[in-house]
Amino acid sequence: TPGPAGSTTSCSLTRFLIEEQRAGRVGPDLRLLIEVVARACKSISIAVGKGALGGVLGDAGTPGAASVNIQGEAQKKLDVIANDVLLEANAWGGHLAGLASEEMDHSMPIPDVYPRGNYLLLFDPLDGSSNIDVNISVGTIFSVLRCPEGVTTPGDEHFLQPGTAQVAAGYCTYGPNTTLVLTVGHGTHAFTLDREIGSFMLTTRGMRIPEETREFAVNMSNQRHWQPPMQAYIADLLAGTTGPRGKDFNMRWVASMVADVHRILTRGGIFSYPLDAKCEAKGGKLRLMYEANPMSFLVEQAGGAASTGRARMMEVQPSGLHQRVPVFLGSRAEVEAAVGYHLEHD
Ligand code: AHG
Ligand code: MN
Ligand code: MN
Ligand code: MN
């Protein structure tokens, strides 16, 4: 029988999802869709793990003609490989009506040679691409929405649902171990890949983010470009015990959102990518639909908070598939403190 929250049982992802289905917390199609995504993440983990031996490092495209995605970023080979793995894995299963990716300009209905299901899948196939060539943890982020009633061929507009409409979200982190972290709206749970049998095994049931923290994650090199509320928040935080926050903080910044969020889900912290003079014209740096919203769902399900700095992240009504947002997420009390600086400065 499943162990109590926080315990680990020798329970595979497959068994966990079957028990969630038996308990009425996930439907059969969504369960199978999650299994397909998990299988794709295993393939991506193998590709990432080959590194230089697999010819998967470096930029995609040909020398002098790098392929650039809709974000305006030079694509890495692994961005494209991971995207292709997820497209192929999800095309034929029959659970999806359409999918959207950081690496594709527009969403894509499932090819009509296959049956279509009732779900929409959005993903960041390879998060932290700038870390691939230097062997630092990267990951895959995914979000699942329902396809609106009566829509058989979904277009971009059908994906534009707020984070509260997500039915599942997760990420897979490709680090010293490969760990899938998942929510279907009933807690956030971690599954570590047992490479010998090729199964994700439940290693934490019910991840909980500590309410308070002394650890923050932000790219400090942007400090001079931040808006006044963020300047004030970080200045007070850096003043440590001598300042208004009254405690010393530690800083960590991996530049892979998946790695930073996994640390925060595991031991607490606040992650922030605020507006700055370089990214505010685009609305921020991180993408709402396949970075901020899935991570916010996971964080809230683990007792944390997620905000744009001025509003709950999951209540943002999307206006575009690749829309960017400022992000504050993690330990609830610290996110509320950071939001306080923004609300009082407005
Ligand atoms: P991606 O590699 O999918 O484009 O995402 C990178 C994001 C996110 O993973 C990370 O937190 C952030 O970019 C790092 O930004 P900086 O390089 O500006 O620190
Ligand atoms: Mn990218
Ligand atoms: Mn990303
Ligand atoms: Mn990416």
Short mmCIF file of C-alpha atoms and ligand atoms in Angstrom, two decimals:
data_model
loop_
_atom_site.label_atom_id
_atom_site.label_comp_id
_atom_site.label_asym_id
_atom_site.label_seq_id
_atom_site.Cartn_x
_atom_site.Cartn_y
_atom_site.Cartn_z
CA THR A 1 0.00 0.00 0.00
CA PRO A 2 1.23 3.51 -0.75
CA GLY A 3 3.26 5.03 2.06
CA PRO A 4 2.29 8.21 3.95
CA ALA A 5 3.23 11.62 2.52
CA GLY A 6 7.00 12.19 2.44
CA SER A 7 7.76 8.49 2.59
CA THR A 8 9.21 6.46 -0.26
CA THR A 9 7.79 3.10 -1.34
CA SER A 10 9.20 0.74 -3.99
CA CYS A 11 6.65 2.17 -6.32
CA SER A 12 7.23 2.82 -10.00
CA LEU A 13 5.71 5.78 -11.87
CA THR A 14 3.43 3.28 -13.61
CA ARG A 15 2.13 1.88 -10.31
CA PHE A 16 1.81 5.39 -8.83
CA LEU A 17 -0.31 6.55 -11.79
CA ILE A 18 -2.49 3.42 -11.71
CA GLU A 19 -3.13 4.01 -8.00
CA GLU A 20 -3.90 7.69 -8.69
CA GLN A 21 -6.37 6.53 -11.37
CA ARG A 22 -7.94 3.99 -8.98
CA ALA A 23 -8.32 6.84 -6.45
CA GLY A 24 -10.04 8.96 -9.11
CA ARG A 25 -7.28 11.58 -9.19
CA VAL A 26 -6.24 11.03 -12.82
CA GLY A 27 -8.05 9.67 -15.87
CA PRO A 28 -6.77 6.81 -18.07
CA ASP A 29 -5.88 9.01 -21.05
CA LEU A 30 -4.00 11.56 -18.94
CA ARG A 31 -2.22 8.69 -17.14
CA LEU A 32 -1.07 7.24 -20.48
CA LEU A 33 -0.06 10.68 -21.77
CA ILE A 34 2.18 11.19 -18.72
CA GLU A 35 3.73 7.76 -19.29
CA VAL A 36 4.53 8.75 -22.90
CA VAL A 37 6.17 12.01 -21.80
CA ALA A 38 8.17 10.14 -19.14
CA ARG A 39 9.38 7.66 -21.77
CA ALA A 40 10.45 10.56 -24.01
CA CYS A 41 12.36 12.08 -21.08
CA LYS A 42 14.24 8.77 -20.68
CA SER A 43 15.34 9.02 -24.32
CA ILE A 44 16.39 12.65 -23.86
CA SER A 45 18.31 11.68 -20.70
CA ILE A 46 20.27 9.10 -22.72
CA ALA A 47 21.06 11.66 -25.45
CA VAL A 48 22.11 14.30 -22.90
CA GLY A 49 24.26 11.71 -21.08
CA LYS A 50 26.32 10.95 -24.18
CA GLY A 51 27.74 14.49 -24.25
CA ALA A 52 30.65 14.89 -26.63
CA LEU A 53 30.58 11.16 -27.40
CA GLY A 54 27.12 11.43 -28.93
CA GLY A 55 27.77 14.36 -31.25
CA VAL A 56 24.93 16.22 -29.48
CA LEU A 57 26.83 19.24 -28.20
CA GLY A 58 27.09 22.66 -29.78
CA ASP A 59 24.78 24.68 -31.97
CA ALA A 60 22.24 23.27 -34.38
CA GLY A 61 22.36 24.29 -38.04
CA THR A 62 25.53 24.58 -40.07
CA PRO A 63 28.63 26.65 -39.18
CA GLY A 64 27.88 30.28 -40.02
CA ALA A 65 24.18 29.48 -40.47
CA ALA A 66 23.02 28.68 -36.91
CA SER A 67 19.31 27.89 -36.67
CA VAL A 68 17.49 30.51 -34.60
CA ASN A 69 14.16 29.79 -32.88
CA ILE A 70 11.17 32.11 -32.53
CA GLN A 71 12.67 33.31 -29.24
CA GLY A 72 15.60 34.73 -31.21
CA GLU A 73 17.93 32.19 -29.55
CA ALA A 74 20.52 30.14 -31.45
CA GLN A 75 19.25 26.57 -31.12
CA LYS A 76 21.51 23.93 -29.63
CA LYS A 77 21.60 20.47 -31.24
CA LEU A 78 19.98 19.08 -28.08
CA ASP A 79 17.14 21.63 -28.27
CA VAL A 80 16.23 20.15 -31.64
CA ILE A 81 16.88 16.51 -30.66
CA ALA A 82 14.75 16.81 -27.51
CA ASN A 83 11.98 18.53 -29.46
CA ASP A 84 11.97 15.79 -32.09
CA VAL A 85 11.89 13.04 -29.43
CA LEU A 86 8.83 14.62 -27.79
CA LEU A 87 7.05 15.17 -31.13
CA GLU A 88 7.61 11.56 -32.26
CA ALA A 89 6.67 10.04 -28.89
CA ASN A 90 3.40 11.97 -28.67
CA ALA A 91 2.20 11.81 -32.29
CA TRP A 92 0.70 8.31 -32.43
CA GLY A 93 -0.54 7.68 -28.87
CA GLY A 94 -4.04 9.08 -29.40
CA HIS A 95 -4.15 11.08 -26.14
CA LEU A 96 -3.35 14.51 -27.57
CA ALA A 97 -5.20 16.89 -29.88
CA GLY A 98 -2.18 19.16 -30.30
CA LEU A 99 1.16 20.27 -28.91
CA ALA A 100 3.28 23.41 -28.58
CA SER A 101 6.99 23.87 -27.93
CA GLU A 102 9.52 26.58 -27.16
CA GLU A 103 11.29 25.39 -30.32
CA MET A 104 8.30 25.68 -32.69
CA ASP A 105 6.88 28.99 -33.96
CA HIS A 106 3.30 27.75 -33.72
CA SER A 107 1.39 24.91 -32.08
CA MET A 108 0.78 21.76 -34.11
CA PRO A 109 -2.38 19.63 -34.26
CA ILE A 110 -1.68 15.88 -34.08
CA PRO A 111 -1.30 14.66 -37.72
CA ASP A 112 -4.68 13.44 -38.93
CA VAL A 113 -3.25 10.02 -39.77
CA TYR A 114 -3.49 9.39 -36.01
CA PRO A 115 -6.52 9.56 -33.68
CA ARG A 116 -6.67 12.73 -31.61
CA GLY A 117 -7.37 12.88 -27.85
CA ASN A 118 -8.64 15.58 -25.51
CA TYR A 119 -5.39 17.07 -24.21
CA LEU A 120 -2.95 19.77 -25.26
CA LEU A 121 0.74 19.32 -24.39
CA LEU A 122 3.16 22.24 -24.10
CA PHE A 123 6.85 21.81 -23.46
CA ASP A 124 10.28 23.33 -23.16
CA PRO A 125 12.13 20.34 -24.58
CA LEU A 126 15.54 21.32 -23.30
CA ASP A 127 15.70 23.92 -20.52
CA GLY A 128 19.07 25.46 -19.66
CA SER A 129 20.55 25.09 -23.12
CA SER A 130 23.41 27.45 -22.28
CA ASN A 131 24.63 24.76 -19.84
CA ILE A 132 24.68 21.79 -22.25
CA ASP A 133 28.25 22.28 -23.51
CA VAL A 134 29.65 22.75 -20.00
CA ASN A 135 28.05 19.64 -18.47
CA ILE A 136 25.76 21.41 -16.00
CA SER A 137 22.26 20.05 -15.26
CA VAL A 138 19.59 20.72 -17.88
CA GLY A 139 15.98 19.53 -18.09
CA THR A 140 12.63 19.21 -19.85
CA ILE A 141 9.50 21.06 -18.68
CA PHE A 142 5.93 20.12 -19.67
CA SER A 143 2.37 21.32 -19.07
CA VAL A 144 -0.96 19.63 -19.92
CA LEU A 145 -4.22 21.45 -20.69
CA ARG A 146 -7.61 20.19 -21.86
CA CYS A 147 -8.48 20.81 -25.50
CA PRO A 148 -11.62 23.00 -25.46
CA GLU A 149 -14.91 21.15 -26.05
CA GLY A 150 -15.79 20.72 -29.71
CA VAL A 151 -12.34 21.72 -30.97
CA THR A 152 -10.99 18.92 -33.17
CA THR A 153 -8.13 20.85 -34.79
CA PRO A 154 -6.63 23.12 -32.12
CA GLY A 155 -4.84 26.34 -33.07
CA ASP A 156 -2.56 28.59 -30.99
CA GLU A 157 -5.60 30.37 -29.52
CA HIS A 158 -6.85 27.14 -27.89
CA PHE A 159 -3.61 26.86 -25.88
CA LEU A 160 -4.04 30.32 -24.33
CA GLN A 161 -5.49 29.09 -21.01
CA PRO A 162 -4.42 30.34 -17.56
CA GLY A 163 -2.17 28.19 -15.38
CA THR A 164 -5.13 27.26 -13.19
CA ALA A 165 -6.49 25.27 -16.16
CA GLN A 166 -3.52 22.88 -16.14
CA VAL A 167 -4.46 19.25 -15.41
CA ALA A 168 -0.83 18.12 -15.04
CA ALA A 169 2.66 19.61 -15.07
CA GLY A 170 6.17 18.36 -14.54
CA TYR A 171 9.82 18.49 -15.36
CA CYS A 172 12.65 16.05 -15.75
CA THR A 173 16.08 17.11 -14.54
CA TYR A 174 19.12 15.56 -16.25
CA GLY A 175 21.75 15.89 -13.54
CA PRO A 176 23.84 13.45 -11.51
CA ASN A 177 20.62 11.46 -11.49
CA THR A 178 17.59 11.81 -13.75
CA THR A 179 14.51 12.78 -11.74
CA LEU A 180 10.95 13.39 -12.94
CA VAL A 181 8.86 15.72 -10.76
CA LEU A 182 5.11 15.62 -11.42
CA THR A 183 1.77 16.95 -10.25
CA VAL A 184 -1.72 16.02 -11.41
CA GLY A 185 -3.20 18.49 -8.93
CA HIS A 186 -2.81 16.31 -5.83
CA GLY A 187 0.64 17.12 -4.48
CA THR A 188 4.08 17.22 -6.11
CA HIS A 189 5.97 13.93 -6.32
CA ALA A 190 9.51 12.97 -7.39
CA PHE A 191 10.55 9.85 -9.33
CA THR A 192 14.22 8.92 -9.82
CA LEU A 193 15.22 6.95 -12.93
CA ASP A 194 16.52 3.46 -12.16
CA ARG A 195 18.70 3.10 -15.23
CA GLU A 196 19.11 -0.66 -14.81
CA ILE A 197 15.41 -1.44 -15.17
CA GLY A 198 14.59 1.77 -17.04
CA SER A 199 11.77 2.78 -14.66
CA PHE A 200 11.13 6.02 -12.80
CA MET A 201 10.80 5.01 -9.12
CA LEU A 202 8.89 7.10 -6.54
CA THR A 203 11.51 8.68 -4.27
CA THR A 204 9.52 11.50 -2.66
CA ARG A 205 5.76 11.44 -2.21
CA GLY A 206 4.48 14.91 -1.34
CA MET A 207 7.40 17.35 -1.75
CA ARG A 208 6.99 20.33 0.61
CA ILE A 209 8.75 23.71 0.24
CA PRO A 210 9.71 25.25 3.62
CA GLU A 211 7.69 28.42 4.28
CA GLU A 212 10.80 30.50 5.07
CA THR A 213 14.21 30.48 3.43
CA ARG A 214 17.69 31.99 3.51
CA GLU A 215 18.55 31.12 -0.10
CA PHE A 216 17.77 33.17 -3.22
CA ALA A 217 18.28 32.55 -6.92
CA VAL A 218 18.63 35.52 -9.29
CA ASN A 219 21.06 36.53 -12.03
CA MET A 220 22.82 39.33 -10.13
CA SER A 221 24.57 40.58 -13.29
CA ASN A 222 21.26 42.20 -14.24
CA GLN A 223 21.07 44.19 -10.98
CA ARG A 224 21.71 47.64 -12.50
CA HIS A 225 18.91 46.98 -15.05
CA TRP A 226 16.20 46.11 -12.49
CA GLN A 227 13.17 48.24 -11.68
CA PRO A 228 13.14 50.07 -8.28
CA PRO A 229 11.06 47.46 -6.37
CA MET A 230 13.52 44.68 -7.25
CA GLN A 231 16.50 46.94 -6.44
CA ALA A 232 15.00 47.68 -3.02
CA TYR A 233 14.10 44.04 -2.31
CA ILE A 234 17.56 42.68 -3.11
CA ALA A 235 19.37 45.58 -1.38
CA ASP A 236 17.48 44.83 1.85
CA LEU A 237 18.08 41.10 1.42
CA LEU A 238 21.83 41.59 0.86
CA ALA A 239 22.06 43.80 3.99
CA GLY A 240 21.66 40.54 5.91
CA THR A 241 21.43 40.65 9.70
CA THR A 242 22.25 44.39 9.67
CA GLY A 243 19.27 45.18 7.40
CA PRO A 244 15.47 45.06 7.65
CA ARG A 245 15.34 41.35 6.77
CA GLY A 246 17.42 40.54 9.88
CA LYS A 247 19.02 37.37 8.45
CA ASP A 248 21.89 36.46 6.14
CA PHE A 249 21.04 34.91 2.76
CA ASN A 250 22.92 32.52 0.49
CA MET A 251 22.78 32.79 -3.31
CA ARG A 252 22.60 30.07 -5.96
CA TRP A 253 22.08 30.61 -9.72
CA VAL A 254 22.46 27.62 -12.08
CA ALA A 255 20.95 29.33 -15.15
CA SER A 256 18.87 26.19 -15.73
CA MET A 257 15.41 26.92 -14.36
CA VAL A 258 14.78 23.19 -13.85
CA ALA A 259 17.90 22.85 -11.66
CA ASP A 260 17.12 25.98 -9.62
CA VAL A 261 13.46 25.00 -9.13
CA HIS A 262 14.41 21.42 -8.20
CA ARG A 263 16.72 22.77 -5.48
CA ILE A 264 13.94 25.00 -4.21
CA LEU A 265 11.36 22.17 -4.19
CA THR A 266 13.92 20.07 -2.31
CA ARG A 267 15.21 22.54 0.32
CA GLY A 268 13.37 25.85 -0.14
CA GLY A 269 14.42 29.20 -1.59
CA ILE A 270 13.13 31.94 -3.84
CA PHE A 271 13.75 31.97 -7.61
CA SER A 272 13.35 35.23 -9.48
CA TYR A 273 13.73 36.39 -13.05
CA PRO A 274 12.29 39.92 -12.75
CA LEU A 275 11.77 42.53 -15.43
CA ASP A 276 14.95 44.35 -16.37
CA ALA A 277 15.79 47.04 -18.92
CA LYS A 278 16.92 44.35 -21.37
CA CYS A 279 13.83 42.13 -21.26
CA GLU A 280 10.96 44.36 -20.09
CA ALA A 281 10.00 45.30 -23.67
CA LYS A 282 9.33 41.58 -24.27
CA GLY A 283 7.46 41.22 -20.96
CA GLY A 284 10.29 39.37 -19.23
CA LYS A 285 12.80 36.60 -19.92
CA LEU A 286 10.98 33.39 -19.03
CA ARG A 287 8.05 32.00 -20.98
CA LEU A 288 4.62 31.74 -19.33
CA MET A 289 3.11 28.72 -21.06
CA TYR A 290 5.91 26.15 -20.79
CA GLU A 291 8.20 27.49 -18.07
CA ALA A 292 6.43 29.73 -15.54
CA ASN A 293 3.01 28.04 -15.46
CA PRO A 294 4.13 24.40 -15.09
CA MET A 295 6.74 25.39 -12.48
CA SER A 296 4.11 27.46 -10.64
CA PHE A 297 1.69 24.51 -10.53
CA LEU A 298 4.41 22.24 -9.09
CA VAL A 299 5.49 24.89 -6.55
CA GLU A 300 1.94 25.68 -5.37
CA GLN A 301 1.18 21.95 -5.04
CA ALA A 302 4.26 21.74 -2.78
CA GLY A 303 2.99 24.55 -0.53
CA GLY A 304 4.96 27.37 -2.17
CA ALA A 305 3.86 30.50 -4.03
CA ALA A 306 4.37 31.78 -7.59
CA SER A 307 3.84 35.35 -8.75
CA THR A 308 4.65 37.81 -11.52
CA GLY A 309 5.59 40.19 -8.68
CA ARG A 310 2.18 41.80 -8.90
CA ALA A 311 -0.27 38.90 -9.45
CA ARG A 312 -0.57 35.14 -8.90
CA MET A 313 1.22 33.54 -11.85
CA MET A 314 -1.45 30.93 -12.54
CA GLU A 315 -4.16 33.55 -12.93
CA VAL A 316 -2.40 35.39 -15.79
CA GLN A 317 -4.64 35.23 -18.88
CA PRO A 318 -2.20 34.37 -21.69
CA SER A 319 -2.16 36.55 -24.81
CA GLY A 320 0.45 34.67 -26.81
CA LEU A 321 1.95 31.18 -27.02
CA HIS A 322 5.50 32.45 -26.36
CA GLN A 323 4.50 35.24 -23.97
CA ARG A 324 7.15 36.15 -21.40
CA VAL A 325 6.56 37.04 -17.74
CA PRO A 326 8.55 38.17 -14.70
CA VAL A 327 8.83 35.26 -12.25
CA PHE A 328 9.00 35.02 -8.44
CA LEU A 329 8.44 31.54 -7.03
CA GLY A 330 9.38 29.33 -4.08
CA SER A 331 9.09 29.61 -0.29
CA ARG A 332 5.74 31.25 0.34
CA ALA A 333 6.82 33.82 2.99
CA GLU A 334 9.77 34.99 0.85
CA VAL A 335 7.68 35.32 -2.33
CA GLU A 336 5.15 37.36 -0.33
CA ALA A 337 8.01 39.58 0.91
CA ALA A 338 9.25 40.17 -2.65
CA VAL A 339 5.71 40.87 -3.90
CA GLY A 340 5.28 43.32 -1.03
CA TYR A 341 8.13 45.47 -2.39
CA HIS A 342 6.41 45.56 -5.80
CA LEU A 343 2.94 46.38 -4.52
CA GLU A 344 4.20 49.10 -2.19
CA HIS A 345 6.27 50.72 -5.00
CA ASP A 346 3.37 50.80 -7.47
P1 AHG B 1 16.05 27.73 -22.22
O1 AHG B 1 17.40 27.12 -22.17
O2 AHG B 1 14.93 26.73 -22.31
O3 AHG B 1 15.94 28.80 -23.30
O4 AHG B 1 15.78 28.45 -20.81
C1 AHG B 1 16.81 29.18 -20.23
C2 AHG B 1 16.21 30.03 -19.13
C3 AHG B 1 16.09 29.31 -17.80
O5 AHG B 1 16.37 27.94 -17.85
C4 AHG B 1 17.10 29.99 -16.91
O6 AHG B 1 16.60 30.18 -15.61
C5 AHG B 1 17.34 31.32 -17.58
O7 AHG B 1 17.07 31.14 -18.97
C6 AHG B 1 18.76 31.76 -17.42
O8 AHG B 1 18.83 33.08 -17.94
P2 AHG B 1 20.26 33.84 -17.90
O9 AHG B 1 21.16 33.07 -18.82
O10 AHG B 1 19.93 35.24 -18.40
O11 AHG B 1 20.74 33.82 -16.47
MN MN B 2 15.83 28.37 -25.32
MN MN B 3 13.69 27.04 -20.57
MN MN B 4 14.48 25.42 -23.85
#
